[in-house]
Amino acid sequence: MANHTPIWEVFVRAKNGLSHRHVGSVHAADASGAVQAARDVYTRRSEGVSLWVVPSGAITASDPGDADALFAPAEDKVYRHPTFYVVPDNVKHI
Amino acid sequence: MYTVDYANTRDARAAPIEDAGRLAAFEARVAADDFIEPKDWMPETYRKTLIRQISQHAHSEIVGMLPEGNWLTRAPSLRRKAILLAKIQDEAGHGLYLYAAAETLGVSREEMTEALHAGRAKYSTIFNYPTLTWADMGAIGWLVDGAAIMNQVALQRTSYGPYARAMVRICKEESFHQRQGYEAMMVLAAGTAGQRRMAQDALNRWWWPSLMMFGPPDDNSPNSAQSIRWRIKRETNDELRQRFINATVPQAEALGLTIPDPHLKWNEAAQRYDFGPIDWEEFYAVVRGEGPTAKDRIQARIDAWEDQAWVREAAMAHAAKTAAKQAA
């Protein structure tokens, strides 16, 4: 909509070595404005060393209604976890 | 999409269908302390109540900048000025975190702003009191932000994910607001006789309005029961008010100031302070927006919005021009 300033989702990297993490959103006319707004809104207390802004509409999300179909099949595959396998106590480093 | 696509009328939440099975599943999730996220199905009343509560909270942060802005250019030292400026900037940030949380429920920033300016949306009545002296900056940080923290700490466990996450951030920052206010009061309370009088006068004027910030008593709070069940509120108005009083009375004693309530007394058996009756007629008058300060507050917001319209328009025009140039 013409009179709506676009929404951008904001991601902050807290420090090098960590991934960027979603923290919220800002409104801005363009990408560089969104970075400036994100800096003022989300990093006033050294919360980050790097910012990503992504147009909100560019994110495709899975439908919560499909959550069972997508994620439930993993629940009965316990053999994917190391604790599924019994190893004698005297066997080390495994 | 994470947020709501205003252009897409097929967005599930644009036409929610109430359905008993979904409602039961929703209630069970909330009762089990699960979080509800933006794209999840939710009852229309839950969505509407949250929009009302979150936007009201956001408006309070934004309007809350005005009474403090009044003293920014007259702060008694550069240190105090820098602190006050940082606090006001935080209030803007808090308003923005909350607007962003409300937007995930399918309401636009522009709609919320318009509702505030048209008088359809409320904000905390506390900001309809004038800030008469510098001591008010101390009293607001100590009492008003202190009362807000009581409320907000409980809301960190609210059932709507984006709201709870905004609260976690806000609580971390709010603690600075309260401590800087208390420190400003300490300086005045330990100062000249005139400064002590100023501190006491500020406490006298801000004490009762701060208690009213928790809202009407539980037996007269229309939306409380359902909000508690849906984990939109986690504790009742009276519980939070009592906790605030219990925490604040010893802080006033440490300052050597007197709380303006002749009925205030420690109740050993109940392990709490008993306090005098609250003048709810005054509260409702302030809620109704009576008094000159209420009109000034909204007018200041409308002026800010209208006078700066050219900035928003210029930014949009620049973005469109740059995009067109890149496409060419």
Short mmCIF file of C-alpha atoms in Angstrom, two decimals:
data_model
loop_
_atom_site.label_atom_id
_atom_site.label_comp_id
_atom_site.label_asym_id
_atom_site.label_seq_id
_atom_site.Cartn_x
_atom_site.Cartn_y
_atom_site.Cartn_z
CA MET A 1 0.00 0.00 0.00
CA ALA A 2 1.34 3.36 -1.08
CA ASN A 3 0.97 5.17 2.25
CA HIS A 4 2.47 2.32 4.27
CA THR A 5 6.20 2.52 4.84
CA PRO A 6 7.51 -1.00 4.12
CA ILE A 7 8.27 -3.42 6.99
CA TRP A 8 11.70 -5.04 7.33
CA GLU A 9 12.56 -7.96 9.56
CA VAL A 10 15.72 -7.34 11.58
CA PHE A 11 18.42 -9.91 12.41
CA VAL A 12 21.33 -9.18 14.74
CA ARG A 13 24.63 -11.03 15.12
CA ALA A 14 25.44 -10.65 18.82
CA LYS A 15 29.15 -11.31 18.24
CA ASN A 16 31.33 -12.95 15.66
CA GLY A 17 31.07 -16.71 15.91
CA LEU A 18 27.28 -16.60 16.41
CA SER A 19 24.51 -16.61 13.79
CA HIS A 20 22.28 -13.64 13.08
CA ARG A 21 19.09 -13.95 15.09
CA HIS A 22 15.65 -12.44 14.47
CA VAL A 23 14.91 -9.61 16.93
CA GLY A 24 11.87 -7.81 15.50
CA SER A 25 10.99 -5.44 12.70
CA VAL A 26 11.26 -1.80 11.64
CA HIS A 27 9.60 0.45 9.09
CA ALA A 28 11.73 2.20 6.46
CA ALA A 29 11.38 3.47 2.92
CA ASP A 30 14.46 1.56 1.72
CA ALA A 31 17.12 -0.93 2.81
CA SER A 32 19.71 1.59 4.00
CA GLY A 33 17.04 3.42 6.01
CA ALA A 34 16.04 0.08 7.52
CA VAL A 35 19.63 -0.61 8.63
CA GLN A 36 19.79 2.82 10.30
CA ALA A 37 16.44 2.31 12.03
CA ALA A 38 17.44 -1.20 13.14
CA ARG A 39 20.67 0.19 14.59
CA ASP A 40 18.74 2.77 16.65
CA VAL A 41 15.96 0.45 17.75
CA TYR A 42 17.76 -2.84 18.41
CA THR A 43 21.41 -2.10 19.26
CA ARG A 44 21.44 0.75 21.79
CA ARG A 45 23.38 -1.35 24.31
CA SER A 46 26.05 -3.19 22.32
CA GLU A 47 23.65 -6.01 21.40
CA GLY A 48 25.37 -6.70 18.12
CA VAL A 49 28.24 -6.40 15.66
CA SER A 50 26.26 -6.92 12.46
CA LEU A 51 22.72 -6.33 11.18
CA TRP A 52 20.63 -7.90 8.44
CA VAL A 53 17.37 -6.38 7.24
CA VAL A 54 15.05 -8.36 4.98
CA PRO A 55 11.81 -7.12 3.41
CA SER A 56 9.12 -8.75 5.49
CA GLY A 57 7.30 -10.02 2.42
CA ALA A 58 10.42 -11.83 1.18
CA ILE A 59 10.21 -14.40 3.97
CA THR A 60 8.36 -17.61 3.18
CA ALA A 61 7.36 -19.49 6.31
CA SER A 62 5.98 -22.97 6.84
CA ASP A 63 2.30 -23.14 7.74
CA PRO A 64 1.72 -23.96 11.44
CA GLY A 65 -1.18 -26.15 10.23
CA ASP A 66 1.38 -28.37 8.51
CA ALA A 67 3.56 -28.66 11.61
CA ASP A 68 2.49 -32.25 12.33
CA ALA A 69 3.07 -33.44 8.80
CA LEU A 70 6.44 -31.72 8.65
CA PHE A 71 7.90 -32.37 12.07
CA ALA A 72 6.08 -35.28 13.71
CA PRO A 73 7.77 -37.99 11.58
CA ALA A 74 11.04 -37.21 13.37
CA GLU A 75 9.54 -38.17 16.73
CA ASP A 76 9.47 -41.95 16.12
CA LYS A 77 13.01 -42.07 14.72
CA VAL A 78 14.79 -42.24 18.04
CA TYR A 79 17.53 -44.33 16.38
CA ARG A 80 18.83 -41.04 14.98
CA HIS A 81 20.09 -40.14 18.45
CA PRO A 82 23.28 -41.61 19.93
CA THR A 83 21.55 -42.45 23.22
CA PHE A 84 19.46 -45.07 21.37
CA TYR A 85 22.49 -47.39 21.31
CA VAL A 86 23.57 -49.28 24.40
CA VAL A 87 27.31 -49.63 24.75
CA PRO A 88 28.92 -51.52 27.67
CA ASP A 89 30.34 -49.32 30.45
CA ASN A 90 33.86 -50.62 29.96
CA VAL A 91 33.95 -49.45 26.36
CA LYS A 92 35.37 -45.90 26.33
CA HIS A 93 35.59 -42.94 23.96
CA ILE A 94 32.44 -43.71 22.02
CA MET B 1 5.44 -14.51 5.80
CA TYR B 2 6.32 -13.82 9.37
CA THR B 3 4.12 -10.75 9.56
CA VAL B 4 0.79 -10.08 7.92
CA ASP B 5 0.44 -9.32 4.25
CA TYR B 6 -2.06 -6.45 4.16
CA ALA B 7 -2.49 -6.85 0.41
CA ASN B 8 -3.47 -10.52 0.73
CA THR B 9 -7.10 -10.84 1.78
CA ARG B 10 -6.66 -14.62 1.82
CA ASP B 11 -4.38 -14.32 4.84
CA ALA B 12 -5.94 -16.83 7.25
CA ARG B 13 -6.33 -14.22 9.93
CA ALA B 14 -8.21 -11.79 7.70
CA ALA B 15 -11.32 -13.99 7.98
CA PRO B 16 -10.91 -16.19 11.04
CA ILE B 17 -13.42 -18.98 11.39
CA GLU B 18 -14.36 -19.77 14.97
CA ASP B 19 -14.39 -23.48 15.39
CA ALA B 20 -14.95 -25.38 18.62
CA GLY B 21 -12.22 -27.95 18.02
CA ARG B 22 -9.59 -25.34 17.26
CA LEU B 23 -10.69 -23.25 20.20
CA ALA B 24 -10.33 -26.21 22.57
CA ALA B 25 -6.87 -27.01 21.17
CA PHE B 26 -5.87 -23.35 21.54
CA GLU B 27 -7.10 -23.15 25.14
CA ALA B 28 -5.21 -26.35 25.99
CA ARG B 29 -1.99 -24.97 24.54
CA VAL B 30 -2.27 -21.72 26.45
CA ALA B 31 -3.17 -23.54 29.67
CA ALA B 32 0.00 -25.64 29.23
CA ASP B 33 2.05 -22.39 29.02
CA ASP B 34 2.85 -22.91 25.36
CA PHE B 35 3.49 -19.72 23.37
CA ILE B 36 1.20 -18.65 20.54
CA GLU B 37 3.11 -17.38 17.49
CA PRO B 38 1.98 -14.98 14.74
CA LYS B 39 0.87 -17.49 12.14
CA ASP B 40 -0.92 -19.78 14.61
CA TRP B 41 -4.69 -19.93 14.68
CA MET B 42 -6.15 -17.86 17.51
CA PRO B 43 -9.66 -16.84 18.58
CA GLU B 44 -10.69 -13.47 17.21
CA THR B 45 -11.27 -12.11 20.74
CA TYR B 46 -7.73 -13.10 21.75
CA ARG B 47 -6.33 -11.29 18.72
CA LYS B 48 -8.43 -8.18 19.31
CA THR B 49 -7.68 -8.06 23.04
CA LEU B 50 -3.97 -8.35 22.34
CA ILE B 51 -4.06 -5.62 19.69
CA ARG B 52 -5.84 -3.35 22.17
CA GLN B 53 -3.47 -4.14 25.02
CA ILE B 54 -0.20 -4.06 23.05
CA SER B 55 -1.06 -0.91 21.10
CA GLN B 56 -2.18 0.82 24.30
CA HIS B 57 1.12 -0.16 25.85
CA ALA B 58 3.02 1.12 22.78
CA HIS B 59 1.13 4.41 22.78
CA SER B 60 1.99 4.83 26.48
CA GLU B 61 5.69 4.53 25.70
CA ILE B 62 5.43 7.09 22.91
CA VAL B 63 3.28 9.59 24.83
CA GLY B 64 5.51 8.92 27.85
CA MET B 65 8.35 10.72 26.11
CA LEU B 66 6.48 14.03 26.30
CA PRO B 67 6.48 14.76 30.07
CA GLU B 68 10.20 13.99 30.21
CA GLY B 69 11.00 15.94 27.06
CA ASN B 70 9.66 18.92 28.99
CA TRP B 71 12.77 18.87 31.21
CA LEU B 72 15.41 17.80 28.71
CA THR B 73 16.74 21.29 27.97
CA ARG B 74 16.61 22.24 31.66
CA ALA B 75 18.36 19.22 33.20
CA PRO B 76 20.58 20.41 36.06
CA SER B 77 23.82 18.93 34.66
CA LEU B 78 25.25 17.45 31.49
CA ARG B 79 25.29 14.04 33.20
CA ARG B 80 21.58 14.23 34.00
CA LYS B 81 20.84 15.48 30.52
CA ALA B 82 22.66 12.57 28.87
CA ILE B 83 20.82 10.11 31.14
CA LEU B 84 17.42 11.66 30.45
CA LEU B 85 18.09 11.69 26.73
CA ALA B 86 19.02 7.99 26.81
CA LYS B 87 15.87 7.19 28.79
CA ILE B 88 13.62 9.06 26.36
CA GLN B 89 15.31 7.26 23.46
CA ASP B 90 14.57 3.96 25.21
CA GLU B 91 10.89 4.90 25.52
CA ALA B 92 10.79 5.42 21.75
CA GLY B 93 12.48 2.04 21.30
CA HIS B 94 9.98 0.36 23.63
CA GLY B 95 7.12 1.87 21.69
CA LEU B 96 8.62 0.52 18.47
CA TYR B 97 9.22 -3.03 19.83
CA LEU B 98 5.58 -3.07 20.88
CA TYR B 99 4.18 -1.65 17.64
CA ALA B 100 6.19 -4.33 15.82
CA ALA B 101 4.67 -7.02 18.08
CA ALA B 102 1.14 -5.69 17.48
CA GLU B 103 1.75 -5.60 13.72
CA THR B 104 2.25 -9.38 13.70
CA LEU B 105 -1.46 -9.59 14.65
CA GLY B 106 -2.58 -7.95 11.43
CA VAL B 107 -2.91 -4.28 12.35
CA SER B 108 -0.73 -1.69 10.63
CA ARG B 109 1.44 0.93 12.33
CA GLU B 110 -0.54 3.61 10.50
CA GLU B 111 -3.87 2.29 11.80
CA MET B 112 -2.58 2.29 15.37
CA THR B 113 -1.18 5.82 15.05
CA GLU B 114 -4.44 7.02 13.55
CA ALA B 115 -6.45 5.43 16.39
CA LEU B 116 -4.32 7.26 18.98
CA HIS B 117 -4.65 10.61 17.26
CA ALA B 118 -8.41 10.20 16.79
CA GLY B 119 -8.83 9.42 20.50
CA ARG B 120 -10.02 5.84 19.85
CA ALA B 121 -6.96 4.24 21.46
CA LYS B 122 -5.94 4.82 25.05
CA TYR B 123 -2.57 5.26 26.70
CA SER B 124 -1.56 5.16 30.34
CA THR B 125 -3.35 7.89 32.29
CA ILE B 126 -0.17 8.65 34.19
CA PHE B 127 1.12 10.79 31.33
CA ASN B 128 -1.81 13.18 31.64
CA TYR B 129 -0.24 14.71 34.75
CA PRO B 130 2.07 17.69 34.24
CA THR B 131 5.77 17.58 35.18
CA LEU B 132 6.12 20.71 37.31
CA THR B 133 9.66 20.47 38.73
CA TRP B 134 12.93 18.68 38.06
CA ALA B 135 12.15 16.33 40.96
CA ASP B 136 9.32 14.94 38.81
CA MET B 137 11.99 13.38 36.57
CA GLY B 138 13.29 11.48 39.59
CA ALA B 139 9.82 10.54 40.82
CA ILE B 140 8.72 9.32 37.39
CA GLY B 141 11.74 7.06 36.99
CA TRP B 142 11.43 5.70 40.51
CA LEU B 143 7.64 5.33 40.78
CA VAL B 144 6.14 5.33 37.31
CA ASP B 145 8.83 3.15 35.76
CA GLY B 146 8.88 1.10 38.95
CA ALA B 147 5.15 0.42 38.62
CA ALA B 148 5.59 -0.33 34.92
CA ILE B 149 8.29 -2.90 35.74
CA MET B 150 5.97 -4.77 38.14
CA ASN B 151 3.51 -5.13 35.31
CA GLN B 152 6.08 -5.89 32.64
CA VAL B 153 8.01 -8.52 34.56
CA ALA B 154 4.78 -10.52 34.79
CA LEU B 155 4.17 -10.02 31.07
CA GLN B 156 7.48 -11.65 30.09
CA ARG B 157 5.51 -14.90 30.43
CA THR B 158 2.49 -13.71 28.48
CA SER B 159 1.13 -16.28 26.00
CA TYR B 160 1.74 -14.32 22.79
CA GLY B 161 5.35 -14.92 21.71
CA PRO B 162 6.20 -11.56 20.06
CA TYR B 163 4.70 -9.66 23.02
CA ALA B 164 6.60 -11.76 25.57
CA ARG B 165 9.88 -11.27 23.67
CA ALA B 166 9.33 -7.50 23.49
CA MET B 167 8.75 -7.53 27.25
CA VAL B 168 12.01 -9.33 27.92
CA ARG B 169 13.92 -6.58 26.10
CA ILE B 170 11.90 -3.82 27.73
CA CYS B 171 12.40 -5.16 31.25
CA LYS B 172 16.18 -5.23 30.83
CA GLU B 173 16.18 -1.57 29.85
CA GLU B 174 13.47 -0.41 32.26
CA SER B 175 15.62 -1.30 35.23
CA PHE B 176 18.03 1.52 34.27
CA HIS B 177 15.06 3.92 34.18
CA GLN B 178 14.01 3.12 37.70
CA ARG B 179 17.50 3.25 39.18
CA GLN B 180 18.43 6.57 37.56
CA GLY B 181 15.16 8.03 38.93
CA TYR B 182 15.85 6.75 42.41
CA GLU B 183 19.39 8.12 42.26
CA ALA B 184 18.07 11.55 41.23
CA MET B 185 15.69 11.41 44.22
CA MET B 186 18.58 10.42 46.51
CA VAL B 187 20.54 13.50 45.44
CA LEU B 188 17.59 15.80 46.14
CA ALA B 189 16.68 14.07 49.40
CA ALA B 190 20.26 14.54 50.64
CA GLY B 191 20.41 18.14 49.41
CA THR B 192 19.29 21.53 50.74
CA ALA B 193 16.00 22.03 52.56
CA GLY B 194 14.52 23.38 49.34
CA GLN B 195 15.64 20.31 47.38
CA ARG B 196 14.16 17.99 50.00
CA ARG B 197 10.85 19.86 49.81
CA MET B 198 10.93 19.49 46.03
CA ALA B 199 11.52 15.72 46.33
CA GLN B 200 8.71 15.33 48.89
CA ASP B 201 6.34 17.39 46.74
CA ALA B 202 7.08 15.17 43.72
CA LEU B 203 6.42 12.04 45.79
CA ASN B 204 3.15 13.57 47.04
CA ARG B 205 1.95 14.23 43.52
CA TRP B 206 3.10 10.98 41.87
CA TRP B 207 2.29 8.39 44.55
CA TRP B 208 -1.44 7.97 44.00
CA PRO B 209 -1.32 8.21 40.18
CA SER B 210 1.38 5.49 40.26
CA LEU B 211 -0.92 3.19 42.24
CA MET B 212 -3.69 3.87 39.73
CA MET B 213 -1.40 2.72 36.91
CA PHE B 214 -2.25 -0.88 37.82
CA GLY B 215 -5.82 -0.25 36.73
CA PRO B 216 -9.16 -0.59 38.50
CA PRO B 217 -9.62 -3.01 41.42
CA ASP B 218 -10.12 -6.64 40.45
CA ASP B 219 -13.84 -6.66 41.26
CA ASN B 220 -14.29 -3.81 38.78
CA SER B 221 -11.93 -4.83 35.99
CA PRO B 222 -14.12 -6.00 33.10
CA ASN B 223 -11.60 -7.91 30.98
CA SER B 224 -9.45 -9.46 33.66
CA ALA B 225 -10.81 -12.99 34.03
CA GLN B 226 -10.55 -13.98 30.38
CA SER B 227 -7.19 -12.23 30.00
CA ILE B 228 -5.81 -14.20 32.93
CA ARG B 229 -7.16 -17.47 31.49
CA TRP B 230 -5.57 -16.70 28.13
CA ARG B 231 -2.31 -15.71 29.81
CA ILE B 232 -2.55 -12.23 28.25
CA LYS B 233 -2.32 -10.99 31.81
CA ARG B 234 -0.44 -13.09 34.31
CA GLU B 235 -1.41 -11.39 37.56
CA THR B 236 -4.36 -9.27 38.64
CA ASN B 237 -4.31 -5.50 39.07
CA ASP B 238 -4.62 -5.73 42.85
CA GLU B 239 -1.86 -8.34 43.21
CA LEU B 240 0.57 -6.22 41.22
CA ARG B 241 -0.40 -3.02 43.06
CA GLN B 242 0.20 -4.67 46.42
CA ARG B 243 3.58 -5.97 45.32
CA PHE B 244 4.58 -2.49 44.15
CA ILE B 245 3.60 -0.93 47.47
CA ASN B 246 5.47 -3.58 49.44
CA ALA B 247 8.62 -2.93 47.40
CA THR B 248 8.39 0.87 47.34
CA VAL B 249 7.61 1.84 50.95
CA PRO B 250 11.05 0.83 52.27
CA GLN B 251 12.66 2.71 49.33
CA ALA B 252 10.86 5.89 50.43
CA GLU B 253 12.00 5.30 54.00
CA ALA B 254 15.60 4.99 52.81
CA LEU B 255 15.21 8.40 51.16
CA GLY B 256 13.78 9.86 54.36
CA LEU B 257 10.63 10.87 52.49
CA THR B 258 7.02 10.29 53.61
CA ILE B 259 4.46 8.44 51.53
CA PRO B 260 1.33 10.63 51.38
CA ASP B 261 -1.05 8.05 52.84
CA PRO B 262 -2.06 8.34 56.53
CA HIS B 263 -3.54 4.82 56.40
CA LEU B 264 -0.32 3.17 55.25
CA LYS B 265 0.71 0.58 57.84
CA TRP B 266 2.71 -2.65 57.90
CA ASN B 267 0.45 -5.65 58.46
CA GLU B 268 2.62 -8.22 60.22
CA ALA B 269 0.08 -11.05 59.97
CA ALA B 270 -0.44 -10.63 56.22
CA GLN B 271 3.22 -9.63 55.58
CA ARG B 272 2.17 -6.62 53.51
CA TYR B 273 1.45 -2.91 53.76
CA ASP B 274 -2.21 -1.97 54.20
CA PHE B 275 -3.02 1.27 52.41
CA GLY B 276 -5.77 3.88 52.22
CA PRO B 277 -8.61 4.13 49.70
CA ILE B 278 -7.77 5.17 46.14
CA ASP B 279 -9.76 8.03 44.58
CA TRP B 280 -11.08 6.17 41.54
CA GLU B 281 -13.23 9.09 40.47
CA GLU B 282 -10.01 10.96 39.73
CA PHE B 283 -8.75 7.94 37.79
CA TYR B 284 -11.85 7.76 35.60
CA ALA B 285 -11.74 11.52 35.00
CA VAL B 286 -8.18 11.15 33.76
CA VAL B 287 -9.12 8.09 31.66
CA ARG B 288 -11.85 10.17 30.05
CA GLY B 289 -9.11 12.62 29.05
CA GLU B 290 -10.33 15.48 31.19
CA GLY B 291 -7.84 18.21 32.00
CA PRO B 292 -5.68 20.44 29.84
CA THR B 293 -2.60 18.18 29.84
CA ALA B 294 -4.45 15.34 28.07
CA LYS B 295 -5.30 17.61 25.17
CA ASP B 296 -1.71 18.90 24.96
CA ARG B 297 -0.31 15.37 24.84
CA ILE B 298 -2.41 14.24 21.89
CA GLN B 299 -1.95 17.56 20.10
CA ALA B 300 1.83 17.18 20.46
CA ARG B 301 1.62 13.71 18.86
CA ILE B 302 -0.59 14.95 16.02
CA ASP B 303 1.74 17.90 15.37
CA ALA B 304 4.78 15.61 15.32
CA TRP B 305 3.05 13.26 12.86
CA GLU B 306 1.81 16.02 10.55
CA ASP B 307 4.84 18.30 10.68
CA GLN B 308 7.17 15.40 9.81
CA ALA B 309 4.97 14.00 7.02
CA TRP B 310 7.28 15.56 4.44
CA VAL B 311 10.19 13.46 5.75
CA ARG B 312 8.26 10.21 5.26
CA GLU B 313 7.12 11.34 1.82
CA ALA B 314 10.64 12.39 0.78
CA ALA B 315 12.09 9.06 1.97
CA MET B 316 9.49 7.11 -0.02
CA ALA B 317 10.05 9.29 -3.12
CA HIS B 318 13.81 8.81 -2.84
CA ALA B 319 13.40 5.04 -2.48
CA ALA B 320 11.13 4.89 -5.54
CA LYS B 321 13.55 6.99 -7.59
CA THR B 322 16.55 4.89 -6.58
CA ALA B 323 14.68 1.67 -7.35
CA ALA B 324 13.65 3.00 -10.78
CA LYS B 325 17.25 4.02 -11.55
CA GLN B 326 18.51 0.55 -10.60
CA ALA B 327 15.87 -1.11 -12.77
CA ALA B 328 16.84 1.03 -15.79
#
